[in-house]
């Protein structure tokens, strides 16, 4: 099967590769009922050694940088409480954690969640965290540029593999809020 973007050796509909995904991601795809059919979410088998964006685009082509997004987990603090949330921004940009994210989450301070916390609570591997299958109740801030892309590459929940999905899918994920200017 050919992917709508890029040139990859092994591309299949994600519902046919649930065995290659961590449980939260597989469960989210299995139960998906958004306007984008689950079969349009594609699983791309890749080498975990090139999971990081720079290595991935160096291997598969620099044009993919503009068609990729990263998902980062943040910890928002207000008073004695902490709220975990996720942000999805184009890979060529960074989330405006101390400005837009802090204001959207109504926090006094926002920082990246510790790796151990992000991994434990998402059930995903560090470096592969995806917005598909995040814990219920987490706010999910999605930069509008991601939603506007025809297809977006994101992590699969593991360092091995990527997911490729229409950008509009990310606006339909549980807890999603599309935010203009989330990335800088």
PDB file of C-alpha atoms in Angstrom, residues 41-101:
ATOM      1  CA  UNK A  41      -5.382   6.074   9.891  1.00  0.00           C
ATOM      2  CA  UNK A  42      -2.274   4.388   8.520  1.00  0.00           C
ATOM      3  CA  UNK A  43       0.473   2.550  10.375  1.00  0.00           C
ATOM      4  CA  UNK A  44       3.976   2.934   8.946  1.00  0.00           C
ATOM      5  CA  UNK A  45       6.514   0.423  10.208  1.00  0.00           C
ATOM      6  CA  UNK A  46       9.828   2.188  10.808  1.00  0.00           C
ATOM      7  CA  UNK A  47      13.131   1.549  12.536  1.00  0.00           C
ATOM      8  CA  UNK A  48      13.054   2.794  16.164  1.00  0.00           C
ATOM      9  CA  UNK A  49      16.595   4.128  15.711  1.00  0.00           C
ATOM     10  CA  UNK A  50      15.177   6.880  13.463  1.00  0.00           C
ATOM     11  CA  UNK A  51      12.093   7.722  15.536  1.00  0.00           C
ATOM     12  CA  UNK A  52      13.236  11.233  16.384  1.00  0.00           C
ATOM     13  CA  UNK A  53      12.043  13.833  13.887  1.00  0.00           C
ATOM     14  CA  UNK A  54      15.491  14.919  12.655  1.00  0.00           C
ATOM     15  CA  UNK A  55      16.624  11.349  11.991  1.00  0.00           C
ATOM     16  CA  UNK A  56      13.277  10.410  10.459  1.00  0.00           C
ATOM     17  CA  UNK A  57      13.233  13.249   7.927  1.00  0.00           C
ATOM     18  CA  UNK A  58      16.932  12.745   7.146  1.00  0.00           C
ATOM     19  CA  UNK A  59      16.095   9.143   6.214  1.00  0.00           C
ATOM     20  CA  UNK A  60      12.708   9.551   4.485  1.00  0.00           C
ATOM     21  CA  UNK A  61      12.967  13.062   3.067  1.00  0.00           C
ATOM     22  CA  UNK A  62      13.064  16.669   4.333  1.00  0.00           C
ATOM     23  CA  UNK A  63       9.610  17.404   2.854  1.00  0.00           C
ATOM     24  CA  UNK A  64       8.114  15.305   5.671  1.00  0.00           C
ATOM     25  CA  UNK A  65       9.167  17.862   8.289  1.00  0.00           C
ATOM     26  CA  UNK A  66       6.342  20.135   7.153  1.00  0.00           C
ATOM     27  CA  UNK A  67       3.887  17.232   7.306  1.00  0.00           C
ATOM     28  CA  UNK A  68       4.805  15.919  10.760  1.00  0.00           C
ATOM     29  CA  UNK A  69       3.638  16.847  14.230  1.00  0.00           C
ATOM     30  CA  UNK A  70       4.943  16.183  17.707  1.00  0.00           C
ATOM     31  CA  UNK A  71       2.885  15.462  20.791  1.00  0.00           C
ATOM     32  CA  UNK A  72       4.309  16.724  24.075  1.00  0.00           C
ATOM     33  CA  UNK A  73       2.941  16.143  27.563  1.00  0.00           C
ATOM     34  CA  UNK A  74       2.886  19.132  29.907  1.00  0.00           C
ATOM     35  CA  UNK A  75       2.197  19.618  33.590  1.00  0.00           C
ATOM     36  CA  UNK A  76       0.144  22.734  34.401  1.00  0.00           C
ATOM     37  CA  UNK A  77       0.268  23.944  38.004  1.00  0.00           C
ATOM     38  CA  UNK A  78      -2.167  26.209  39.753  1.00  0.00           C
ATOM     39  CA  UNK A  79      -2.096  26.400  43.528  1.00  0.00           C
ATOM     40  CA  UNK A  80      -1.453  22.931  44.892  1.00  0.00           C
ATOM     41  CA  UNK A  81      -2.999  21.158  41.893  1.00  0.00           C
ATOM     42  CA  UNK A  82      -1.380  19.830  38.740  1.00  0.00           C
ATOM     43  CA  UNK A  83      -3.172  19.068  35.482  1.00  0.00           C
ATOM     44  CA  UNK A  84      -1.555  16.972  32.787  1.00  0.00           C
ATOM     45  CA  UNK A  85      -2.316  17.864  29.186  1.00  0.00           C
ATOM     46  CA  UNK A  86      -0.917  17.229  25.725  1.00  0.00           C
ATOM     47  CA  UNK A  87      -0.024  19.624  22.931  1.00  0.00           C
ATOM     48  CA  UNK A  88       0.251  18.753  19.240  1.00  0.00           C
ATOM     49  CA  UNK A  89       2.328  21.127  17.150  1.00  0.00           C
ATOM     50  CA  UNK A  90       4.057  20.957  13.778  1.00  0.00           C
ATOM     51  CA  UNK A  91       7.453  19.255  14.112  1.00  0.00           C
ATOM     52  CA  UNK A  92       9.243  22.329  12.765  1.00  0.00           C
ATOM     53  CA  UNK A  93       7.866  24.428  15.650  1.00  0.00           C
ATOM     54  CA  UNK A  94       7.630  24.380  19.438  1.00  0.00           C
ATOM     55  CA  UNK A  95       4.611  24.668  21.700  1.00  0.00           C
ATOM     56  CA  UNK A  96       4.307  28.102  23.332  1.00  0.00           C
ATOM     57  CA  UNK A  97       4.271  26.514  26.780  1.00  0.00           C
ATOM     58  CA  UNK A  98       4.814  29.658  28.849  1.00  0.00           C
ATOM     59  CA  UNK A  99       2.339  31.766  26.893  1.00  0.00           C
ATOM     60  CA  UNK A 100      -0.545  30.170  24.990  1.00  0.00           C
ATOM     61  CA  UNK A 101      -0.507  26.810  26.805  1.00  0.00           C
TER      62      UNK A 101
END
